[in-house]
Each structure stands twice: as structure tokens, then as C-alpha cells.
Coordinates of C-alpha atoms and ligand atoms in Angstrom, one line a residue:
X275 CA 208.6 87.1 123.0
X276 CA 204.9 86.6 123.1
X277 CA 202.3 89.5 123.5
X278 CA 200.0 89.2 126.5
X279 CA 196.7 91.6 127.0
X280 CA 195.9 91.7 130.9
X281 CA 193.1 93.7 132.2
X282 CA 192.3 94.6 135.9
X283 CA 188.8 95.7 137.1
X284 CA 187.6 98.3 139.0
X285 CA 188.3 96.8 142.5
X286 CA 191.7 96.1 141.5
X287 CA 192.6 100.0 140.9
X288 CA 190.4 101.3 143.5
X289 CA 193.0 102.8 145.8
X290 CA 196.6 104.3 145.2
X291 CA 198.3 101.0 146.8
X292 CA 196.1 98.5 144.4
X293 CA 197.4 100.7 141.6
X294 CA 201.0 100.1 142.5
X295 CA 200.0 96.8 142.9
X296 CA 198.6 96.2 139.4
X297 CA 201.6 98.5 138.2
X298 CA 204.3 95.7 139.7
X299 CA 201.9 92.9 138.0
X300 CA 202.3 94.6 135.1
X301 CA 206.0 95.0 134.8
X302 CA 206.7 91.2 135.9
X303 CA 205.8 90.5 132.8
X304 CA 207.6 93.5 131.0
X305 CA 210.3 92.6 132.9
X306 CA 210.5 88.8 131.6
X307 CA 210.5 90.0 127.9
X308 CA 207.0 89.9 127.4
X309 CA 205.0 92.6 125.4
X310 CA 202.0 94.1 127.8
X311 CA 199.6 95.5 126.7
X312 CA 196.7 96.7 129.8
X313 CA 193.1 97.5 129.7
X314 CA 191.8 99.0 132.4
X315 CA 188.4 99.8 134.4
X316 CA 187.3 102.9 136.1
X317 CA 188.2 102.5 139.7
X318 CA 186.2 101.2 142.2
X319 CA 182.6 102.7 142.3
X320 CA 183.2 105.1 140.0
X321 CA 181.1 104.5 137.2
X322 CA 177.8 103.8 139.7
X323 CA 179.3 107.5 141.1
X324 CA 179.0 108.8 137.8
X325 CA 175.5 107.3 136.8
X326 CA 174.3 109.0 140.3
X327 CA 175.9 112.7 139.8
X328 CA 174.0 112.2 136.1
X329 CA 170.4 111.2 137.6
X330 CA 170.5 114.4 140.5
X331 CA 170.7 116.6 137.4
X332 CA 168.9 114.4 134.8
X333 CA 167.3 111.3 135.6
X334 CA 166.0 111.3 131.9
X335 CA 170.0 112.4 130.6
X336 CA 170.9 112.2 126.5
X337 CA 172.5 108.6 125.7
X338 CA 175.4 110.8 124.0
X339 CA 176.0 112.9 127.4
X340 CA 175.9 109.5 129.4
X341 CA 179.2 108.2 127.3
X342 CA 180.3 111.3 127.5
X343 CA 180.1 111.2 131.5
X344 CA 180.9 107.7 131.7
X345 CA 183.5 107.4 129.9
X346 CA 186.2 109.9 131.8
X347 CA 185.8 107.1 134.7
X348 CA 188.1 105.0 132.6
X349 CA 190.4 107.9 131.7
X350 CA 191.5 108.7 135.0
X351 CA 192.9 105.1 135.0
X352 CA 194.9 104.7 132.8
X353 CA 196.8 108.1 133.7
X354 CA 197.6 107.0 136.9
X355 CA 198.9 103.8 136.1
X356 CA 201.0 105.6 133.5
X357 CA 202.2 107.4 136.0
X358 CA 202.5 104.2 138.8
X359 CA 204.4 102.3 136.0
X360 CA 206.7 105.2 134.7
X361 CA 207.5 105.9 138.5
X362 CA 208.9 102.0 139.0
X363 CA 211.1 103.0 136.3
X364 CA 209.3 101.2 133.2
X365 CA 208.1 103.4 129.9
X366 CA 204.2 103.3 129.7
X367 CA 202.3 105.2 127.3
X368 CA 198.2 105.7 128.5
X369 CA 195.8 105.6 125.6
X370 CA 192.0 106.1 125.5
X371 CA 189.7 104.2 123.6
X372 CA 189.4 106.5 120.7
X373 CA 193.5 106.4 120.8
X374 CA 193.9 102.7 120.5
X375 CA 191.4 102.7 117.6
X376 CA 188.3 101.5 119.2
X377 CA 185.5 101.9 116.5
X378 CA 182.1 100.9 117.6
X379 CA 178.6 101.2 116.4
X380 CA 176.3 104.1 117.9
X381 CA 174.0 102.3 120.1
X382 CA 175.3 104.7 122.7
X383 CA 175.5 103.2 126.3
X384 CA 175.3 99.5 124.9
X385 CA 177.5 99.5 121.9
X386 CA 179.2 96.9 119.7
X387 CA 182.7 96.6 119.1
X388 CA 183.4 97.0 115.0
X389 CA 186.8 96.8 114.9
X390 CA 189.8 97.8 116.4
X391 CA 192.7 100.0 114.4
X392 CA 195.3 98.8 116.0
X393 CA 198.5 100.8 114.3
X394 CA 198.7 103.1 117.3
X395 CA 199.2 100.1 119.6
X396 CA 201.4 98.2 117.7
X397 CA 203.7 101.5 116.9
X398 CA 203.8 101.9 121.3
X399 CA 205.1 98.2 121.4
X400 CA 207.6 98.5 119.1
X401 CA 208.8 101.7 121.3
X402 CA 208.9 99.7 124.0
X403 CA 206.3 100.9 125.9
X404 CA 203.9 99.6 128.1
X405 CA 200.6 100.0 126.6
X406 CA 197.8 101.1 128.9
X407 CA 194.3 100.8 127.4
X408 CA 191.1 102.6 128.7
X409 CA 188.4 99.8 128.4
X410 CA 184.7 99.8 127.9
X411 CA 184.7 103.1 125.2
X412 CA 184.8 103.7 122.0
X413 CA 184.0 106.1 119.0
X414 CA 181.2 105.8 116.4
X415 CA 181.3 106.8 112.9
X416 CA 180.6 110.6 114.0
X417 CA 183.4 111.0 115.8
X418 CA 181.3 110.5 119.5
X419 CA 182.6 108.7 122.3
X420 CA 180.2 105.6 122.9
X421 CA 180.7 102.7 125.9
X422 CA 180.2 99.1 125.6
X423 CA 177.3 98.3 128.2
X424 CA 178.3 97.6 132.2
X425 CA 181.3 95.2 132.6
X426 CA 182.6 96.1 128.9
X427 CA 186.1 96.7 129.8
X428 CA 186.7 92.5 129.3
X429 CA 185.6 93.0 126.0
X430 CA 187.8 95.9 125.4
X431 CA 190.8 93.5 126.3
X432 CA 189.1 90.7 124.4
X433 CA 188.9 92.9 121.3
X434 CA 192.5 94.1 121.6
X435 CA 193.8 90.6 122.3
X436 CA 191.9 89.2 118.7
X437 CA 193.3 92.0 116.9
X438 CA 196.7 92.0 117.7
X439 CA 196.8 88.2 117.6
X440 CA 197.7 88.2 121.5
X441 CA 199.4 84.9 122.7
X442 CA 197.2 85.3 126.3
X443 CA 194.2 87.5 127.3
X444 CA 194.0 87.6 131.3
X445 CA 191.2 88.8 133.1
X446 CA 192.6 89.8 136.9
X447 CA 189.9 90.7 139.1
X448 CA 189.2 90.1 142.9
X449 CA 188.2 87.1 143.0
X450 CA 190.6 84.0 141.9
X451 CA 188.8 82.6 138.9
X452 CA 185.7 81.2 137.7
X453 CA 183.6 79.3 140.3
X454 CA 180.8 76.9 140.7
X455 CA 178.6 79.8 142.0
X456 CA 179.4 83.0 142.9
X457 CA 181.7 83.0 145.9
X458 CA 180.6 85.8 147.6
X459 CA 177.2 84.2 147.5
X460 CA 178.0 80.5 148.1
X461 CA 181.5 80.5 149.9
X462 CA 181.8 76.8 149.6
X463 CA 181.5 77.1 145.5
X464 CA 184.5 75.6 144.0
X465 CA 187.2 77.5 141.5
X466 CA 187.1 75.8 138.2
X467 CA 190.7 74.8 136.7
X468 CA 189.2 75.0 132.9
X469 CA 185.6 75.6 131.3
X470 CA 184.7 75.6 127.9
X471 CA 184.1 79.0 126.3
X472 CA 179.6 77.6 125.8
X473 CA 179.8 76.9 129.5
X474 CA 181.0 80.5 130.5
X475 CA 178.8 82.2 127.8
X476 CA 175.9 81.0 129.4
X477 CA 176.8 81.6 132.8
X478 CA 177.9 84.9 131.9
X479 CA 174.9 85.6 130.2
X480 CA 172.4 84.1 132.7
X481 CA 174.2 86.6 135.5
X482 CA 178.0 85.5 136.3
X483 CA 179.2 89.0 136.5
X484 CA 182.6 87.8 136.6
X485 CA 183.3 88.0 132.6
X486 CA 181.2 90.6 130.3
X487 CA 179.4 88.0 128.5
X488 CA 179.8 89.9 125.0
X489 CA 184.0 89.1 126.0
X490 CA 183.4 85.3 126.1
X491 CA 181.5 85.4 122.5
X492 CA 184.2 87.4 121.1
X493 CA 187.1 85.0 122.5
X494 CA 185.2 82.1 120.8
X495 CA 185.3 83.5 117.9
X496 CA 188.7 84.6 117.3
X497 CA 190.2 81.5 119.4
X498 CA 191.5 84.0 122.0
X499 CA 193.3 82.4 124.8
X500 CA 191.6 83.9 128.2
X501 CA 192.1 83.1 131.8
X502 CA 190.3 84.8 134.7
X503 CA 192.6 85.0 138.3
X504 CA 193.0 87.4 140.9
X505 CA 194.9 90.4 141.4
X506 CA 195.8 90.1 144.9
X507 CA 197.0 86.5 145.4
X508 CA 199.7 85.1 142.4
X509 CA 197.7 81.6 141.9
X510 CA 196.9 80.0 138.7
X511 CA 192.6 81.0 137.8
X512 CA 190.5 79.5 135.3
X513 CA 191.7 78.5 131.7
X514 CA 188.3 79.6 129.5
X515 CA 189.0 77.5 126.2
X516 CA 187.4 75.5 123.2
X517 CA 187.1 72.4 124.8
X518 CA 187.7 72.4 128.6
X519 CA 187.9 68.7 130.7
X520 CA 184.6 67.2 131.7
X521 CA 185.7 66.4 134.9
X522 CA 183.6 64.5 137.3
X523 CA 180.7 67.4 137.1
X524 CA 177.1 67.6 136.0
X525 CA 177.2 71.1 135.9
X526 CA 179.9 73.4 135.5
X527 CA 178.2 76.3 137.9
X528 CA 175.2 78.1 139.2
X529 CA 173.9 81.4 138.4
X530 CA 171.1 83.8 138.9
X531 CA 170.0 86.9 137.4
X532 CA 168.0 89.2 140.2
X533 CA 167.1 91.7 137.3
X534 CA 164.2 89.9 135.5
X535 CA 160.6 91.1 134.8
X536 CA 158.0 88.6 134.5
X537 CA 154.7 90.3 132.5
X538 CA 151.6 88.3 132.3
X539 CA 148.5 88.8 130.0
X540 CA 145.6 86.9 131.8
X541 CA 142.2 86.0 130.0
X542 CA 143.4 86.2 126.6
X543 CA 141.2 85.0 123.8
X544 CA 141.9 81.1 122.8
X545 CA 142.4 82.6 119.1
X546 CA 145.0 81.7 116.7
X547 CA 147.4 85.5 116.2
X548 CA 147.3 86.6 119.8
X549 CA 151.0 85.2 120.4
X550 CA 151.9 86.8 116.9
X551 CA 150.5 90.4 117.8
X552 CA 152.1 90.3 121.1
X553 CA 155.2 89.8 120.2
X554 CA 155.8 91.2 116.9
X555 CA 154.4 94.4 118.9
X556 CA 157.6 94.1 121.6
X557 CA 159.8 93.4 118.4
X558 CA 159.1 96.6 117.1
X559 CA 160.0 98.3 120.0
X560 CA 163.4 96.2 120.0
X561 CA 162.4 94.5 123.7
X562 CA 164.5 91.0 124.0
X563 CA 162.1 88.9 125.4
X564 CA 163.9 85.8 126.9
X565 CA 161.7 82.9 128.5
X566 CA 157.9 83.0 127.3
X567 CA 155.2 80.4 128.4
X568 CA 151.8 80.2 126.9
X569 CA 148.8 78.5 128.9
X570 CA 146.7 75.1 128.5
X571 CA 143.0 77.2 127.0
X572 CA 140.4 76.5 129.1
X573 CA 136.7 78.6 128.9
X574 CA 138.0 79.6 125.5
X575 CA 140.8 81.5 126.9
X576 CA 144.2 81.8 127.8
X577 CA 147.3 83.1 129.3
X578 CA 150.8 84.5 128.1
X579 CA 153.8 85.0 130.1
X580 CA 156.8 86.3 129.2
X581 CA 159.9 87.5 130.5
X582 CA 162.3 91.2 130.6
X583 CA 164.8 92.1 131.8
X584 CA 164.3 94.9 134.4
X585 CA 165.8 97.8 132.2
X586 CA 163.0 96.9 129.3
X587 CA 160.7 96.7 132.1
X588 CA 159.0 100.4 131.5
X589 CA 158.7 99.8 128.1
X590 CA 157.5 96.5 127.4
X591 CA 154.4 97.3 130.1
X592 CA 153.7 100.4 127.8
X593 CA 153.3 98.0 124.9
X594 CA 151.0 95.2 126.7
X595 CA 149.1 97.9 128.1
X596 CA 148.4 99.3 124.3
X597 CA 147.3 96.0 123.2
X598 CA 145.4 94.9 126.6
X599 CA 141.5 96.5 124.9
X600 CA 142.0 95.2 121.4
X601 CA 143.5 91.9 122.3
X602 CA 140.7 91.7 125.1
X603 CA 142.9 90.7 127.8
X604 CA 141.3 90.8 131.3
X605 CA 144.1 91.5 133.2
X606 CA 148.2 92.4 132.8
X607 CA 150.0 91.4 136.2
X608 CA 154.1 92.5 136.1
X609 CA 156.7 91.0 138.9
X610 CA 160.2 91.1 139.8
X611 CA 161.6 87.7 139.5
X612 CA 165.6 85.8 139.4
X613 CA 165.7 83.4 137.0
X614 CA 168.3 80.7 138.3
X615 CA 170.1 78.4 136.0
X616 CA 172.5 75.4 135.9
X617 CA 175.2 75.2 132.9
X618 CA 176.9 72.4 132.0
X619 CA 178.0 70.4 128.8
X620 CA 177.6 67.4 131.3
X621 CA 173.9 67.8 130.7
X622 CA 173.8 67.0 127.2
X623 CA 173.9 63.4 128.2
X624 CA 172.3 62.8 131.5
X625 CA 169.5 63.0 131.7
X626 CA 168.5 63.4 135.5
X627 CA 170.0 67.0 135.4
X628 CA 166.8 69.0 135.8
X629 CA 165.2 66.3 138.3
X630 CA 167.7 66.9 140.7
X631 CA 167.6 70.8 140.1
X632 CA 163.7 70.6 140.8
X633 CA 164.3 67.9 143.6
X634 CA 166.1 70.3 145.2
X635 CA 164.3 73.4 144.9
X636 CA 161.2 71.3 146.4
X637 CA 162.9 70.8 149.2
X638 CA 163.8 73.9 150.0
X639 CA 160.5 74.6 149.7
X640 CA 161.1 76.9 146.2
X641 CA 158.2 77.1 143.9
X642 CA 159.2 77.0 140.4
X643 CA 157.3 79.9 138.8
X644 CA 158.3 79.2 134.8
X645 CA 161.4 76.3 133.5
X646 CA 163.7 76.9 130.1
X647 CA 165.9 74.7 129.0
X648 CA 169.0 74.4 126.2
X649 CA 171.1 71.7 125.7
X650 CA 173.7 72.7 128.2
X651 CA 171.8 74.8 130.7
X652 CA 168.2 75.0 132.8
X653 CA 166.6 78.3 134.0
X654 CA 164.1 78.4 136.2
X655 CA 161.7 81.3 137.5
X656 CA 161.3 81.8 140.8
X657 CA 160.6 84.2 143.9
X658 CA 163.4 87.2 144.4
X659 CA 162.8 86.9 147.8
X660 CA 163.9 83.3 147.9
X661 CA 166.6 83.3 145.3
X662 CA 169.9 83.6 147.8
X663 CA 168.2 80.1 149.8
X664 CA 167.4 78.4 146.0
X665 CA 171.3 79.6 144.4
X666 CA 172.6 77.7 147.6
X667 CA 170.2 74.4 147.6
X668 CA 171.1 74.1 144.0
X669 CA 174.5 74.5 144.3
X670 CA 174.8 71.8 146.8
X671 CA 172.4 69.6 144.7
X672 CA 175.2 69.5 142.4
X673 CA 178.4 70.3 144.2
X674 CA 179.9 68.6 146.8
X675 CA 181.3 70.7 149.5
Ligands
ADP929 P1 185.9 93.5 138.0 O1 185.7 94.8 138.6 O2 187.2 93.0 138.2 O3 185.5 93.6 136.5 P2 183.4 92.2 138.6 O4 182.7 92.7 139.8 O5 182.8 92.7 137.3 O6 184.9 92.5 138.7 O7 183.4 90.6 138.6 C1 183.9 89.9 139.7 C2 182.8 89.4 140.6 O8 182.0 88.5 139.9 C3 183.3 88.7 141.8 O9 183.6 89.6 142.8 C4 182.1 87.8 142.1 O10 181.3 88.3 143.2 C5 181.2 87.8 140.9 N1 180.8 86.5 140.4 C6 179.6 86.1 140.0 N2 179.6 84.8 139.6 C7 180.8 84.4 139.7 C8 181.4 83.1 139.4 N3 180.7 82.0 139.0 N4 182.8 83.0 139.7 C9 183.5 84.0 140.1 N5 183.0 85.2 140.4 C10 181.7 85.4 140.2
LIG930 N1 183.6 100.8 134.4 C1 182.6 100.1 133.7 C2 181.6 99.5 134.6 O1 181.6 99.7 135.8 C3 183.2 99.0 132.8 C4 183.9 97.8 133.6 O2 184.1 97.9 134.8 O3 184.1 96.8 132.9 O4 180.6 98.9 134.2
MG931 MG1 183.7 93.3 135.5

């Protein structure tokens, strides 16, 4: 008998059929002597429903109340699909996060899993029961309900799947795995049989919404078996693993990430310490900078770029703007940008990956605004305006249609 986590997004329990659906998913493998455990999302737009209601009464609302709020998205889940499951005739037992032992740190809206206490799943399993999770919450060490940042319910199933020593963690969602780009975006991207879990960290992280990217490092870590497919369709998805096959491919996919903030610092003095005060200043207001790019001097001054991502946006301007008279800067300039990356361990060793990325960005007429590179991936800065035209001349770049 093996124990198999599988949790279904939002989209996949949006309506009263799709949660019958994912309740007959779900008791297939009951059925074939399997041990189930479920995590589940809020259904459909609920969450972005929720952050709305929040900002017509408080657009400035408490952290704390936010979770609070948030959090009963999730709840109403895993009642109905109780109640779906118990109605085909199987025993399911619903469980919030706080329930199934979900302990967490207190960085409220953003937190990190600590550990999981996993006695009152394990008892519901030995009952017999189906055990339905509520993902992406938690509680602190006061006792107060805390969520694990947008997309967090794969890292709720993650978590549970590392603790209990699962034999599979399966992400269903509505699409039918991992692809070469996203396929809403770029419909002829390809669905990848296998990737390796680096690859799918860094496209995760770099914007493939597809897995919670804090999932993926957690599954490396604890050697969690994962596999993204679909909901709807019964097809085999994408095995995410330590070491997937190289096939023939450069890159493993495309993504983009529309929520960047470029901030520039223009006519800086050519002085040794100004890249020091700058940034130890955003350090100390915890802003995660992610590409920076300093200027050739010329006329014994210089420039500093750097990027945010939109949500640090507000405060990182606050801090630049503090330092703009004593660092003599003659100007701070702040855009919206996508950054737009290949990923691929197929990098590591040829050589011409970021020629033909740039190749074909030039011919699409794309100007490259900033370039960052790791040993398996390349990010580029460029235009939001032009990012749909660039995610599609890369991807073709690199994948045949
Ligand atoms: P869920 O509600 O199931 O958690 P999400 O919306 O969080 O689903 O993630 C699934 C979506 O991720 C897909 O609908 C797709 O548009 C998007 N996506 C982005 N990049 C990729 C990719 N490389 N492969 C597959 N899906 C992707
Ligand atoms: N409901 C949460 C969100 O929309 C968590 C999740 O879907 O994973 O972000
Ligand atoms: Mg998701």
C-alpha cells in the first residue's frame, strides 16, 4: 500500500461538478488500496475575491487580519469535498491547516513552513479516512493563523508529502504538466516528460506559475517524488526529479516575470562606497534586490541600476529617494519591466545559449534593457509592452514547433 499526497488548485474546485470531479480522482486511488491524503486550494477566484472585499474596507489592512481573511478561502474547500467524497460513499475527514499540524514562522502573508506535526494525519489514515488538507495556512508560535505567500498550497502538499514520507506528491492543475513556456501564452510550447528539480526551481522562481517555487526547493530537499498533470484529462504530466533526461534540448523552457521594478540612480559620484551605501541601505529595509548593473564612469560619474519586484516597489523608491541628496545623485528614474529567462542544465555546456536568445530578441526587434546569467539560466530585461512578442520569439529560438 503506498501513501500518495495529491493536491488540486483552485480551477480544479471552482464549481460543484469539478468538485465531484476531483472527489472521483480521489477515490480511484482510495479505491485501489492506496492511502490519500488531499490538499486543497480555495476555489477559483476566491482568494483575489477576498484580497478585494479587504482593500474596499482597508487598502492599508493588518498582515494578521489578511490571514485571517485569506485563509477561510481554503476552508470552505475542504468541507465540500468532505462532503463530495462522503456522498460517493467513501469516509473523508476535512482538516485545516492548524488541524494537520502546520507550524509556520510569523512573517504573516509570506510565511515559512517549520514543520509539520503530523500525528493527526497519520491517526485519520489509520481510520481509514480520506484525508483532506486545507493548503497554503498555517499557525505561528502565538497561536495565529498565518498563509504561505500566493500559490502556497503546493507547498502545503510538498510539506505533508516530506513529512509523512509519501511514496508520490501530485500536483493536478488545469493544465497537463510542465511546458516549454506557458501554454496559455505560447500554445505551440511543448509538455515536458521529466525536468530536473534546478530546472523547475528556476523557472518557478523566474515566473512559471505552475509550481509555488518554495514547493520545488522543499521536494529537493527531502527527495519528494512530484509530478504535475491535469485534472480534467487522465494523461501522464511531468515527472519533477533529481536528475531528469537531457533530451535533445538547450533549454528546458521559457519564462517571464511581468512584476519587475527597474530603479535607476543616474549621475552618481565615481567614488568607491556608493554601491555599499545603496545597498546595505535596501538590506536594512529587507528589499530583495535581484539583477543590479553598475555603469562604465565617465565625467567622474556613474550609474546604478537595480531591480524589484513590483510589491517592494513603494519601498525601495522611499529608500533611494532618502539617499538621492547625500549620495548626490542627479536623478532616480523607476520603470515597470518583465525580465524573461531561458533555463536549462543544457546550458552548462554550450556555449551559444545566450547568442541565440539575443539573436533572437534582435530580430524581433527587442531591446535588451539589462542580461543575468547563472549556470543554467539567462534573464534578460526588457520592455512590458513587448514581453508577450519576446516570450514567443524566444521560445521558438529554441523549440521547434
Ligand atoms: P492552480 O490553481 O492549479 O494552482 P496555477 O494557476 O497556479 O494553477 O498554475 C497553473 C498555470 O500555470 C497554468 O494554467 C499556466 O497558465 C501557468 N503556467 C505558467 N508557466 C507554465 C509552464 N511552463 N507550464 C505549465 N503551465 C504554466
Ligand atoms: N488560494 C491561494 C492563492 O490563490 C493558494 C493557492 O492557490 O495555492 O494564492
Ligand atoms: Mg497554483
Amino acid at each position: 500500500m503506498s501513501l500518495i499526497v495529491q493536491k488540486f488548485g483552485g480551477s480544479s474546485v471552482r464549481d460543484a461538478q469539478r468538485v465531484m470531479n476531483v472527489a472521483r480522482r480521489v477515490t480511484k486511488t482510495y479505491a485501489k488500496g492506496n492511502s490519500v491524503v488531499v490538499v486543497v486550494s480555495a476555489q477559483g477566484d476566491t482568494t483575489d475575491d477576498l484580497i478585494e472585499k479587504a482593500r474596499e474596507i482597508n487598502p492599508k489592512a493588518n498582515k494578521r487580519e489578511m490571514d485571517v481573511l485569506l485563509s477561510s478561502g481554503e476552508q470552505i474547500s475542504i468541507a465540500l469535498l468532505a462532503m463530495a467524497i462522503e456522498g460517493l460513499g467513501y469516509p473523508a475527514k476535512s482538516l485545516t491547516g492548524w488541524q494537520a499540524g502546520f507550524v509556520t514562522d510569523s512573517s504573516h502573508g509570506n510565511s515559512r513552513i517549520r514543520r509539520v506535526e503530523t500525528e493527526r494525519i497519520e491517526n485519520e489514515l489509520d481510520k481509514g479516512n480520506i484525508v483532506i488538507v486545507a493548503g497554503f495556512q498555517g499557525l505561528n508560535r502565538y497561536d495565529d493563523i498565518t498563509t504561505l505567500g500566493r500559490g502556497g498550497s503546493d507547498t502545503s502538499a510538498v510539506a505533508i508529502a516530506a513529512a509523512c514520507r509519501a511514496d508520490l506528491c501530485q500536483i493536478f492543475t488545469d493544465v497537463e504538466g510542465v511546458y516549454t513556456a506557458d501554454p496559455r501564452l505560447v500554445p505551440e510550447a511543448r509538455k515536458l516528460a521529466e525536468i530536473s528539480y534546478d530546472e523547475m526551481l528556476e523557472l518557478a522562481t523566474l515566473g512559471a506559475q505552475v509550481l509555488h517555487n518554495r514547493s520545488v526547493e522543499m521536494a529537493k530537499k527531502y527527495n519528494v517524488p512530484l509530478e504535475v498533470l491535469s485534472s480534467l484529462v487522465e494523461k501522464p504530466g511531468t515527472v519533477i526529479k533529481e536528475v531528469a533526461k537531457m533530451e535533445k534540448m538547450l533549454i528546458k523552457g521559457v519564462a517571464r516575470d511581468n512584476h519587475v521594478t527597474r530603479i535607476s540612480l543616474i549621475g552618481l559620484e565615481d567614488v568607491p562606497g556608493i554601491a555599499f551605501r545603496i545597498f546595505s541601505a535596501l538590506a536594512a529595509r529587507k528589499i530583495n534586490i535581484d539583477i543590479i548593473l553598475q555603469s562604465v564612469g565617465r565625467d567622474n560619474t556613474k550609474d546604478i541600476s537595480f531591480t524589484v519586484s513590483d510589491s517592494q516597489r513603494e519601498d525601495a523608491v522611499a529608500v533611494v529617494e532618502e539617499l538621492k541628496q547625500t549620495l548626490r545623485a542627479k536623478n532616480i528614474a523607476c520603470d515597470g519591466v518583465t525580465k524573461l529567462s531561458v533555463v536549462g542544465a543544457g546550458m552548462e555546456s554550450n556555449p551559444g545559449v545566450a547568442a541565440m536568445m539575443f539573436e533572437a530578441l534582435s530580430e524581433a526587434g527587442v531591446n535588451i534593457q539589462m542580461i543575468a546569467t547563472s549556470e543554467i539560466k539567462i534573464s534578460v530585461l526588457i520592455d512590458r509592452e513587448e514581453s508577450d512578442r519576446a516570450l514567443r520569439a524566444v521560445h521558438s529560438a529554441f523549440v521547434a514547433g
